[in-house]
Coordinates of C-alpha atoms and ligand atoms in Angstrom, one line a residue:
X1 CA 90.8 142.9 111.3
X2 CA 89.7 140.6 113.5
X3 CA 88.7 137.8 111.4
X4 CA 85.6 134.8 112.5
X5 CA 87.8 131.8 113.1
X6 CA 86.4 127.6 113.1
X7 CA 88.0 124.5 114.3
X8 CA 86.5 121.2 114.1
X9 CA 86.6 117.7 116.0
X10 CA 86.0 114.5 115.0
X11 CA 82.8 113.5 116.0
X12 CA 83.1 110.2 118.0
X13 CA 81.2 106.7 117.3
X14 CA 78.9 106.4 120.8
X15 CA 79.4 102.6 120.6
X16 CA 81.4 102.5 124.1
X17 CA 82.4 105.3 126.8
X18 CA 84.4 108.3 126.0
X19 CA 88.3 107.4 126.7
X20 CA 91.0 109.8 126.9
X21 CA 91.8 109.5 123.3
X22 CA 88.7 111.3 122.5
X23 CA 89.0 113.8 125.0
X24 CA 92.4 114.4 123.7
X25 CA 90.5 116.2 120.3
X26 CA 88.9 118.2 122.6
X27 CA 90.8 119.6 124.3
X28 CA 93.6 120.4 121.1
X29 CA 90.7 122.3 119.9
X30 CA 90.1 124.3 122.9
X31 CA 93.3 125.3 124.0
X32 CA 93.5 126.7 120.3
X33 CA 90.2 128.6 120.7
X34 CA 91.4 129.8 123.8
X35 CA 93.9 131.0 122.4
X36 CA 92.4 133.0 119.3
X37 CA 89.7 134.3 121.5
X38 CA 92.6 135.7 123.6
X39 CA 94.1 137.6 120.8
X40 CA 90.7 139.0 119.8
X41 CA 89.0 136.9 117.4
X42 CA 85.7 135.0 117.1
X43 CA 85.8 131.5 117.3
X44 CA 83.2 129.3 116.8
X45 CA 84.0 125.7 117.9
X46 CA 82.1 122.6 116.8
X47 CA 82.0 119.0 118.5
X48 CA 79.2 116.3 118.2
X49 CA 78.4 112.6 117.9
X50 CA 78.5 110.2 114.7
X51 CA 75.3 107.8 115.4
X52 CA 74.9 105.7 112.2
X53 CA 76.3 102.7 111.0
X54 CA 76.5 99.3 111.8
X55 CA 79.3 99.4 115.0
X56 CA 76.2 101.2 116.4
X57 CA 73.5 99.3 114.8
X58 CA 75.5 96.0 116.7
X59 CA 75.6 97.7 120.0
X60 CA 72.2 98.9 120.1
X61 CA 70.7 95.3 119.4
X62 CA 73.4 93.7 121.5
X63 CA 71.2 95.7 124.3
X64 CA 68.0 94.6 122.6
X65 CA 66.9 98.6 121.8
X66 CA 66.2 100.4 118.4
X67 CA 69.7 102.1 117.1
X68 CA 67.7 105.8 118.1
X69 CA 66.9 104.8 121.9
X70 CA 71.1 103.5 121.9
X71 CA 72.5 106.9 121.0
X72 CA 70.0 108.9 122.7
X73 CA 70.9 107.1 125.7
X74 CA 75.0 107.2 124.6
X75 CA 75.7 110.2 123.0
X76 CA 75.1 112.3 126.2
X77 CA 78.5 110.6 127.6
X78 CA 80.4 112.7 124.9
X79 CA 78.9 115.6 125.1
X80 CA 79.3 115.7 129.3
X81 CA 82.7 114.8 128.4
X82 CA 83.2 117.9 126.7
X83 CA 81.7 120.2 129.2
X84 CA 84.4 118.1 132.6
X85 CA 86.8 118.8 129.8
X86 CA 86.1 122.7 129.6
X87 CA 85.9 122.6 126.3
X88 CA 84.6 125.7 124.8
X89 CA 82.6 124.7 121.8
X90 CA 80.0 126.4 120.6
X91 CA 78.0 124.0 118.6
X92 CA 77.4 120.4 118.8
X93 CA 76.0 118.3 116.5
X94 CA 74.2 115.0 116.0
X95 CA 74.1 113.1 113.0
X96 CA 70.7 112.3 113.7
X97 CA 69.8 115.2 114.1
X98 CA 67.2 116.7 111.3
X99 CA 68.6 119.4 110.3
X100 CA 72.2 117.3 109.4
X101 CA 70.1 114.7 108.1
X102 CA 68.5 116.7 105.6
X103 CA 71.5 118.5 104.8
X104 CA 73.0 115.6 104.3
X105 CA 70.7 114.3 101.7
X106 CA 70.8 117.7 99.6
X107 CA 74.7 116.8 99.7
X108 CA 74.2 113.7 98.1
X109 CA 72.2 115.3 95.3
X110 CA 74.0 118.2 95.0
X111 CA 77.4 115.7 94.2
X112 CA 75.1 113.6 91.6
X113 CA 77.4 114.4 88.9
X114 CA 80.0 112.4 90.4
X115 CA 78.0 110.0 91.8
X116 CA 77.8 106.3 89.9
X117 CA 76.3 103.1 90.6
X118 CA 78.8 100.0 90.9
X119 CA 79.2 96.8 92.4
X120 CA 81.2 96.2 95.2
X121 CA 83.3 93.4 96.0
X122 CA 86.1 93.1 98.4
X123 CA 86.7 93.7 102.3
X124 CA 85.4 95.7 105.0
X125 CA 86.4 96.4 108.4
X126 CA 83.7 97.4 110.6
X127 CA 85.7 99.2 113.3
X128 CA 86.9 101.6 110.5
X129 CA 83.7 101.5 108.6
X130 CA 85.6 101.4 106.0
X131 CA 86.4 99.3 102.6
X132 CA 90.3 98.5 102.4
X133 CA 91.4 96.9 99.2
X134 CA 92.4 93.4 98.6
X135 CA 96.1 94.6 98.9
X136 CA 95.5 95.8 102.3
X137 CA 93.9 93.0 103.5
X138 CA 96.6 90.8 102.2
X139 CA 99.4 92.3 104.3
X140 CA 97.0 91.8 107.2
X141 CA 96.6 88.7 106.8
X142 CA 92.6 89.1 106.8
X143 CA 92.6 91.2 110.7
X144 CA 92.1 94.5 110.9
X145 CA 95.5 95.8 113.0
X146 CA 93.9 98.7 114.4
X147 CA 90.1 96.7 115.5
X148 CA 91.8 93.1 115.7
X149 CA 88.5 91.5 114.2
X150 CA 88.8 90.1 110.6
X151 CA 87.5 92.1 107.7
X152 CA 83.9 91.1 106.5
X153 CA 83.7 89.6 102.3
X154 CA 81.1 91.8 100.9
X155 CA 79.4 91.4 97.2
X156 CA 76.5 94.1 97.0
X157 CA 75.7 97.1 94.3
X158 CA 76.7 100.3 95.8
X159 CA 76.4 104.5 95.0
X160 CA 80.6 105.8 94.3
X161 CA 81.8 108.8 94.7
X162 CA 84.2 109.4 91.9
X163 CA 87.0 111.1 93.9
X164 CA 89.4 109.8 90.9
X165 CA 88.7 112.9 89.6
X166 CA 89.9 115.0 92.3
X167 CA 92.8 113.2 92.6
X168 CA 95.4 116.4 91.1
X169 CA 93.7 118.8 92.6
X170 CA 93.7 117.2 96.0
X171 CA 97.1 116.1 95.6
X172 CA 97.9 119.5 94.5
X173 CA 96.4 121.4 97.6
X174 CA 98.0 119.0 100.1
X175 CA 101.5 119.8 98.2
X176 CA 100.9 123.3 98.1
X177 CA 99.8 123.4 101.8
X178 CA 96.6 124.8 101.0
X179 CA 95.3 122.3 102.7
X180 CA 98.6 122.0 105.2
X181 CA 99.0 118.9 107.0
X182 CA 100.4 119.0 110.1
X183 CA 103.3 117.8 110.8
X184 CA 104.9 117.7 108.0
X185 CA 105.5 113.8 107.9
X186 CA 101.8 113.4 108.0
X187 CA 101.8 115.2 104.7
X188 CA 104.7 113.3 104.0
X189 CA 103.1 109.9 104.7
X190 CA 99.6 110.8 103.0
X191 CA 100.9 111.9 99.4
X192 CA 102.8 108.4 99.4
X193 CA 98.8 107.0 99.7
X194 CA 97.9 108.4 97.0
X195 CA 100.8 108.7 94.7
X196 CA 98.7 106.0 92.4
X197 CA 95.8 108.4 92.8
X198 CA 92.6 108.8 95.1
X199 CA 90.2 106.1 94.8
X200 CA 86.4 106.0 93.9
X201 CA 84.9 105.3 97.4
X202 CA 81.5 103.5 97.6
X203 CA 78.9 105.9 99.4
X204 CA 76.6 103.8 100.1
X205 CA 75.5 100.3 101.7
X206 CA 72.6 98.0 100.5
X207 CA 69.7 98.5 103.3
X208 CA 69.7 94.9 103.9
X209 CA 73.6 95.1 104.9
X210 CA 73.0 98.7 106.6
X211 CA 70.0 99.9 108.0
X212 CA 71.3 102.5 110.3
X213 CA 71.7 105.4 108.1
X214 CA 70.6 108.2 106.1
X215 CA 68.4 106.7 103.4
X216 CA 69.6 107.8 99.7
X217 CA 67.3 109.8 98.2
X218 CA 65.4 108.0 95.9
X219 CA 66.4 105.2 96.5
X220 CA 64.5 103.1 99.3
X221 CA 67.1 100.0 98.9
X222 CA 70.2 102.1 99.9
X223 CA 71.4 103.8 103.0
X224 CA 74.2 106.6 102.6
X225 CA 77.8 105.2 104.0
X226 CA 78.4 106.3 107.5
X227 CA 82.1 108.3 106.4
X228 CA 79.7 110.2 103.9
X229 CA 77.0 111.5 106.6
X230 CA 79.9 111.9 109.3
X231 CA 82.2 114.2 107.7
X232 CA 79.5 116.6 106.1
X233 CA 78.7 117.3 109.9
X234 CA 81.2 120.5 109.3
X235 CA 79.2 122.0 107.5
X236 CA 76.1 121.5 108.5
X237 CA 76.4 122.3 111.7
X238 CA 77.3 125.3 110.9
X239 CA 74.0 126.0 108.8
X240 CA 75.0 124.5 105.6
X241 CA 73.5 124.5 103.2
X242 CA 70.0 126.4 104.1
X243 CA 71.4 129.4 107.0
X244 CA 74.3 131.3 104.8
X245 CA 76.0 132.5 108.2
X246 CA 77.7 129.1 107.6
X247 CA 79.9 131.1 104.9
X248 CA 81.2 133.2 107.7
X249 CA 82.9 130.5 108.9
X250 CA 84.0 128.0 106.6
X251 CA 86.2 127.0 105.1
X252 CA 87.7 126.0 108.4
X253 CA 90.9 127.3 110.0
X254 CA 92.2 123.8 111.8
X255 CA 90.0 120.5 111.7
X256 CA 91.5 118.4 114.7
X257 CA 91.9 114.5 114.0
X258 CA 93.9 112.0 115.3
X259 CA 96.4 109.8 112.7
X260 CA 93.9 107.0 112.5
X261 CA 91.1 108.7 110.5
X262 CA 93.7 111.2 108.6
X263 CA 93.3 109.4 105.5
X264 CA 89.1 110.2 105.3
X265 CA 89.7 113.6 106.2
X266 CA 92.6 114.5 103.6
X267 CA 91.2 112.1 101.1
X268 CA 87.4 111.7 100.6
X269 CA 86.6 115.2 102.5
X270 CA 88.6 117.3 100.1
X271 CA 86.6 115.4 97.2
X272 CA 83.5 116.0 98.7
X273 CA 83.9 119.7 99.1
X274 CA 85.5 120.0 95.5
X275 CA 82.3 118.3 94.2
X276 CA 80.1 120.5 95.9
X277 CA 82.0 123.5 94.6
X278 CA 83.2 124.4 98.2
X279 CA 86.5 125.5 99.7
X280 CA 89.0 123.5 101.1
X281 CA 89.7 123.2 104.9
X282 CA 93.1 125.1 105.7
X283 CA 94.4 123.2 108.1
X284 CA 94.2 119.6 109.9
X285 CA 96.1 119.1 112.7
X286 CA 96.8 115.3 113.1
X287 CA 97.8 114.4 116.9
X288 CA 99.0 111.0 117.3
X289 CA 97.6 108.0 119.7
X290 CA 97.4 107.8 123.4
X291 CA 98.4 104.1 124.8
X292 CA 98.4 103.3 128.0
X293 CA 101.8 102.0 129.5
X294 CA 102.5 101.2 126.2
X295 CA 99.8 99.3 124.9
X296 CA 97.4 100.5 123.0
X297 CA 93.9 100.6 124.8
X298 CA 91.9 97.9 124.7
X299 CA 88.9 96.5 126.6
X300 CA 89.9 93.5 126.5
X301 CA 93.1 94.1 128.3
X302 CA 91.4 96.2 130.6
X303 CA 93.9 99.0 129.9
X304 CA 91.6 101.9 129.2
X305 CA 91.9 105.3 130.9
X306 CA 88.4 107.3 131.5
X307 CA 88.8 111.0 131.2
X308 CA 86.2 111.2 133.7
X309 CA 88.1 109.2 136.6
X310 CA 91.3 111.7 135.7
X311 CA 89.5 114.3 136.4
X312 CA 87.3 113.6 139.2
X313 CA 90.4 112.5 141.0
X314 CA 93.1 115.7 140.1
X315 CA 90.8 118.1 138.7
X316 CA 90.7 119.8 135.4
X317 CA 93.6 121.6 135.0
X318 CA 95.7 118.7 136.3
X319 CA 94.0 117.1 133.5
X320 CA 94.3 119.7 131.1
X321 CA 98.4 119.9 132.3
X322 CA 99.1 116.3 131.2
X323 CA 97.4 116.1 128.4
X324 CA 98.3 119.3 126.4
X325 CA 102.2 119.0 128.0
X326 CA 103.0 115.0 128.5
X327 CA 101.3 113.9 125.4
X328 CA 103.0 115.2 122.3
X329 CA 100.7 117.3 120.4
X330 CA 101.6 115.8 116.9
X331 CA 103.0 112.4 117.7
X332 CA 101.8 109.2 119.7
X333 CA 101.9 109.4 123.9
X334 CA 101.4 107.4 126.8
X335 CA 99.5 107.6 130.0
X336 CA 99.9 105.6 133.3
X337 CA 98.8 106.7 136.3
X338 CA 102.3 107.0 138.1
X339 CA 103.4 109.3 135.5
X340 CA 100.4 111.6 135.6
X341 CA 100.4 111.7 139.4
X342 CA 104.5 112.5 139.6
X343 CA 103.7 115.5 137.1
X344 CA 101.1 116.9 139.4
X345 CA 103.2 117.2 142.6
X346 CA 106.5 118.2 141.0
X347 CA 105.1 120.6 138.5
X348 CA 101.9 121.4 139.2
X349 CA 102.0 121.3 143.5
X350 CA 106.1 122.2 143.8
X351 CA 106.5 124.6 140.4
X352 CA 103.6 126.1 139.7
X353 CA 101.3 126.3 143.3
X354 CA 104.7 126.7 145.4
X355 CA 105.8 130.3 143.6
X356 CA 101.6 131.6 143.7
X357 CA 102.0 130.9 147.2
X358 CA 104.6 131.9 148.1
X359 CA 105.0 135.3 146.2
X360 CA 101.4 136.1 147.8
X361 CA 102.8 135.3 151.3
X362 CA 105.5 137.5 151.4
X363 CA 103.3 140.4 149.8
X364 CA 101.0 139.4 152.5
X365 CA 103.7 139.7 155.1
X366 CA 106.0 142.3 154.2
X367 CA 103.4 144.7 152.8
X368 CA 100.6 144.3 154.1
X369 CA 99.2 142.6 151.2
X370 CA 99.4 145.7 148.9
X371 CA 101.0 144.8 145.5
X372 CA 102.8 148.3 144.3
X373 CA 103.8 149.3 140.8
X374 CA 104.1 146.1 138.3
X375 CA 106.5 145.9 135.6
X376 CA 105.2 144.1 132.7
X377 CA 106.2 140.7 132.5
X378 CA 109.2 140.9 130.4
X379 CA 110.1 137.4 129.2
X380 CA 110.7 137.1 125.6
X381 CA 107.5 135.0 124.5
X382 CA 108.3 134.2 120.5
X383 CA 109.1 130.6 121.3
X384 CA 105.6 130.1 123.1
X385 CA 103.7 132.5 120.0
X386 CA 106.0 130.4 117.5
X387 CA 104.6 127.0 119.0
X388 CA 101.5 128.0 119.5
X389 CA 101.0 129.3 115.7
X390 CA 102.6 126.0 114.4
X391 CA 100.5 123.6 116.7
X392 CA 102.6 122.6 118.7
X393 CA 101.2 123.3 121.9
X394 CA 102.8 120.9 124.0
X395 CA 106.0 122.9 122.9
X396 CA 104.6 125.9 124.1
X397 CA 103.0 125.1 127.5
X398 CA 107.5 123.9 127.7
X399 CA 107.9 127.6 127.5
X400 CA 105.7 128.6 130.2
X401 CA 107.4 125.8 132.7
X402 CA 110.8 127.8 131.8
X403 CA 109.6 130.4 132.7
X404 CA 107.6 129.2 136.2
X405 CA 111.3 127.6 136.9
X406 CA 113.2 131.0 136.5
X407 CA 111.0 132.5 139.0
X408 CA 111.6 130.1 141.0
X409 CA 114.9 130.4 140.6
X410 CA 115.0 134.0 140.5
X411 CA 113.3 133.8 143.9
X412 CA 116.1 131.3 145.4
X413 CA 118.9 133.6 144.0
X414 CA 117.5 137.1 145.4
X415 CA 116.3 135.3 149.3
X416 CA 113.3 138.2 149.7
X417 CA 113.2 137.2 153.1
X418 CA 116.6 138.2 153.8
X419 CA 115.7 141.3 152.4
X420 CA 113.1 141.6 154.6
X421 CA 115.6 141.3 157.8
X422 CA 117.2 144.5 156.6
X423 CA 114.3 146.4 156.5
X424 CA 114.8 149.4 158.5
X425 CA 118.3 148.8 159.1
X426 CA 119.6 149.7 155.8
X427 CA 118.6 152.7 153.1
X428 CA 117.7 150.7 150.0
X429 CA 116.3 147.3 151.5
X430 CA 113.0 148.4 151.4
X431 CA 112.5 149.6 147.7
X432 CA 114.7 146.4 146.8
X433 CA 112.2 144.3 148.5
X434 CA 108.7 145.7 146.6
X435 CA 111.1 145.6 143.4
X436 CA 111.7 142.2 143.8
X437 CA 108.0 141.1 144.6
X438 CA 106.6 143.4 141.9
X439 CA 109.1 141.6 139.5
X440 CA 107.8 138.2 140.5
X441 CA 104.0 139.2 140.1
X442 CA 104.6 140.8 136.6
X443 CA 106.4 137.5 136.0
X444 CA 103.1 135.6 137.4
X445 CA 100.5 137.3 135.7
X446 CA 102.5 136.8 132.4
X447 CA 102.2 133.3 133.2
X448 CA 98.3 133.5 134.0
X449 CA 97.9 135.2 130.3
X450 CA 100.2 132.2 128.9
X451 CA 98.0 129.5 130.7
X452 CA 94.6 131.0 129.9
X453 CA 94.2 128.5 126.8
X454 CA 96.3 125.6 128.8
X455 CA 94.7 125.9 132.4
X456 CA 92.1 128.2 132.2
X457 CA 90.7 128.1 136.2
X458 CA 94.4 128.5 137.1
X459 CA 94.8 131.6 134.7
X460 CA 92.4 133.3 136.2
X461 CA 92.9 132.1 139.7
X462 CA 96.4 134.0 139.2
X463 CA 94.7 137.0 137.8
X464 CA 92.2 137.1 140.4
X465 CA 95.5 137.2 142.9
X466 CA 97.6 139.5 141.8
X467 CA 95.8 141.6 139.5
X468 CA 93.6 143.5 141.7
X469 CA 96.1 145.9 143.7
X470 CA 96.5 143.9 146.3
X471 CA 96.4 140.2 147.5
X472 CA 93.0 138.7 147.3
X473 CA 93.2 135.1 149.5
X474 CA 92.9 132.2 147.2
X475 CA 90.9 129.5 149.2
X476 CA 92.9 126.3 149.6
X477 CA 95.9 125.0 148.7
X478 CA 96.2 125.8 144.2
X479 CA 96.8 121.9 143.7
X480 CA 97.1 119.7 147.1
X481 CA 99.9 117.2 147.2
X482 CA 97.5 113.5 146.4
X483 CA 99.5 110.2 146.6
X484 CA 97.2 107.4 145.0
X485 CA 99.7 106.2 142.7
X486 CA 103.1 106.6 143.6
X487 CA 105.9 103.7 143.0
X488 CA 107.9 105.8 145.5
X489 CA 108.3 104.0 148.8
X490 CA 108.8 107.4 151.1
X491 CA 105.9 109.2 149.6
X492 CA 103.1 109.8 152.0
X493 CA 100.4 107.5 152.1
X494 CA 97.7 108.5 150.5
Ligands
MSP501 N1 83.4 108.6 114.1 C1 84.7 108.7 113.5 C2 85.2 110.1 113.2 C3 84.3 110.8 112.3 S1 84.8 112.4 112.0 C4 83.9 113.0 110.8 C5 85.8 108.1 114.5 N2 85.4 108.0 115.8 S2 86.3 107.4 117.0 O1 85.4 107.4 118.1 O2 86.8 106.2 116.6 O3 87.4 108.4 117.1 C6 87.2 109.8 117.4 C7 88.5 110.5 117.6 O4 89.2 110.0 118.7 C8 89.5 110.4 116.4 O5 90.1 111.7 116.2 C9 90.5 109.4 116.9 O6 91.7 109.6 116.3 C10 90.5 109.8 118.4 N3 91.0 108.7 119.1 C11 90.5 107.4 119.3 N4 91.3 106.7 120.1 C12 92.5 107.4 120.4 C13 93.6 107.2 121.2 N5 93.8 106.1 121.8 N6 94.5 108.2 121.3 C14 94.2 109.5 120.7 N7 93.2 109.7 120.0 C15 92.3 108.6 119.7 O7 86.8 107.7 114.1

């Protein structure tokens, strides 16, 4: 049966411009939707925006507006992100929204019975919203690694969250891969976190500290912790807990996050959801960190890559190309700009636009354009499938570029237009030469069907091609050769 299918993104602060790391979660989560969708199921696809908390409280009165007027003015960015990206989504959410908002605060009062008041004193790191423990800040000495700013001293009575108590049973699902981590030394590296156990987690901030937030109900003096409000965005979105076509979908098949906010979404979610009484997540696919010629990004270094600049300068699919193949799905990559333009002309231009061409050409030529009988593509496709299932879908789109090479190849070996010379002078040339091009379109529109999730407009650019019965002109050259950032001293300039 064809089963409703959900995948999840992080939902990004709005504090700064989208960079390629965050378009990197979308587009995981789309070529997997893609994909499902292409064998037949339903997927609904969520993305949104996390609004509250103080990084966005700063930014909003660093540009002298209310916190409201910042995001509404911010959040847009993301979301137009998504669309450039061709992300597929279905549902985006806010977490200012009303309906989340209100969810939100039935969550809190629906997890009363493991809710306590305590005080609080210790560090906190405002890039990771997030309290760390004095151990942690100790082997920092005091600076956050991942935000370089030094963690704030706070001393204020705060709501927990006993997750203590969930602490087998998380552990338990995570070893049992009912919640399965992937890759497998994610899994790895989160049960060492918790081999002491999972920590109570404060859930709230003092309203003098924090006013950016959901208020707690009944409480006017406190104001829900961001991580609280952020991650029960997957289920409200989805209608939780007032619309019960939300149980259709959850719990979710693959929740998409990069390494740096793993912790929150194997630790403190899983409580969450066990306190509420609700099922786990089944999978969360943890993709590693983009830098940018090795460094990590940074503003201040002046390193950081916008999605938007990719893409208005190569296109989407060029985008799309380097991202899901160049970037290893499940551990850390790096961009530069020479790198990403060398991958478009040899692979994209030479590989993949060359043999569309070219194959169309000689159909064009030789036959008049009319494509005869097509033999299913025939290449064995379990390593792609195999990839695909286990997440690794930079291992996957690997297959298809075997594949684009062997027709290449194929085509160097067999020299259709020596064929073509013989035409007419000898018996067999003629049925050996519509064999040979019927070979290489089955071959091509195998390679459309494997790129529908990677390179969607190119997927069905091929269909539109070949699939017809006979040649339909594509406009254009597929992916024209661009020098802007070549090191190479004969490339053309651009
Ligand atoms: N708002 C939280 C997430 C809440 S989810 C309930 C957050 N936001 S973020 O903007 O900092 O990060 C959003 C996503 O982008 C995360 O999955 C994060 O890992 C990813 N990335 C941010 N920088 C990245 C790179 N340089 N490379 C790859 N992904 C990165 O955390």
């Amino acid at each position: 049966m064809n089963k409703k299918l959900y995948i999840t993104t992080a939902i990004p602060y709005v504090n700064g411009k989208p960079h390629i790391g965050h378009a990197l979660d979308y587009l995981l989560a789309d070529i997997w939707a893609r994909y499902q969708r292409q064998n037949g199921h339903e997927v609904r696809f969520q993305a949104g925006t996390d609004e509250h908390g103080n990084k966005i409280a700063a930014k909003a009165a660093e540009a002298g507006i209310e916190p409201k007027a910042y995001t509404d003015s911010t959040y847009v960015n993301f979301e137009n992100l998504m669309k450039k990206v061709g992300a597929s989504y279905t549902d985006f959410v806010r977490t200012t929204d009303p309906h989340h908002m209100q969810s939100v605060q039935y969550i809190w009062q629906k997890l009363q019975p493991y809710i306590y008041k305590g005080s609080y004193e210790g560090w906190y790191c405002v890039g990771c919203e997030a309290f760390v423990s004095d151990k942690e800040a100790a082997a920092n000495n005091g600076v956050c690694p991942d935000h370089n700013q030094p963690y704030q001293r706070l001393s204020e009575d705060n709501y927990y969250l006993k997750a203590s108590a969930f602490t087998d049973k998380v552990t338990e699902a995570i070893k049992s891969d009912q919640i399965k981590i992937v890759p497998e030394f994610r899994k790895r590296e989160f049960l060492e976190l918790i081999k002491d156990g999972l920590q109570d987690v404060s859930i709230s901030r003092p309203k003098k500290s924090l006013s950016w937030g959901i208020p707690v109900p009944g409480d006017p003096d406190q104001v829900m912790y961001v991580w609280l409000d952020a991650l029960s965005n997957y289920i409200t979105v989805i209608g939780y807990p007032d619309q019960s076509v939300w149980q259709d979908y959850w719990p979710a098949d693959v929740q998409v996050v990069g390494k740096d906010i793993m912790r929150f979404h194997a630790g403190l979610w899983p409580a969450m959801l066990l306190g509420l009484g609700l099922e786990l997540p089944k999978k969360l696919l943890v993709h590693g960190m983009i830098n940018a010629g090795g460094t990590k990004m940074s503003k201040t270094i002046g390193n950081v890559v916008e999605p938007n600049q990719v893409i208005d300068e190569y296109g989407v699919d060029a985008f799309r190309y380097f991202f899901s193949r160049h970037i290893p799905t499940l551990e850390d990559g790096d961009f530069t700009w020479e790198k990403f333009e060398s991958a478009y002309n040899t692979e994209l231009a030479n590989d993949l636009g060359n043999v569309i061409q070219r194959v169309a050409g000689m159909i064009t030529r030789y036959q008049s354009g009319v494509i005869g009988e097509v033999p299913e593509g025939e290449h064995d496709m379990t390593a792609y499938h195999n990839a695909m299932e286990n997440l690794e879908f930079d291992k996957a789109i690997d297959e298809v570029w075997l594949m684009i090479r062997s027709l290449n190849q194929y085509i160097e070996n067999v020299k259709p237009w020596e064929i073509a010379k013989k035409v007419g002078k000898e018996s067999e040339a003629e049925a050996h030469l519509t064999e040979v091009l019927n070979n290489s379109v089955g071959a091509l529109i195998q390679i459309g069907d494997l790129l529908v999730p990677f390179l969607p407009a190119v997927a069905e650019k091929i269909h539109r091609v070949f699939k017809s019965g006979s040649i339909v002109a594509t406009e254009g050259v597929l992916f024209p050769r661009i020098y802007k950032h070549t090191t190479d001293p004969n490339a053309p300039k651009a």
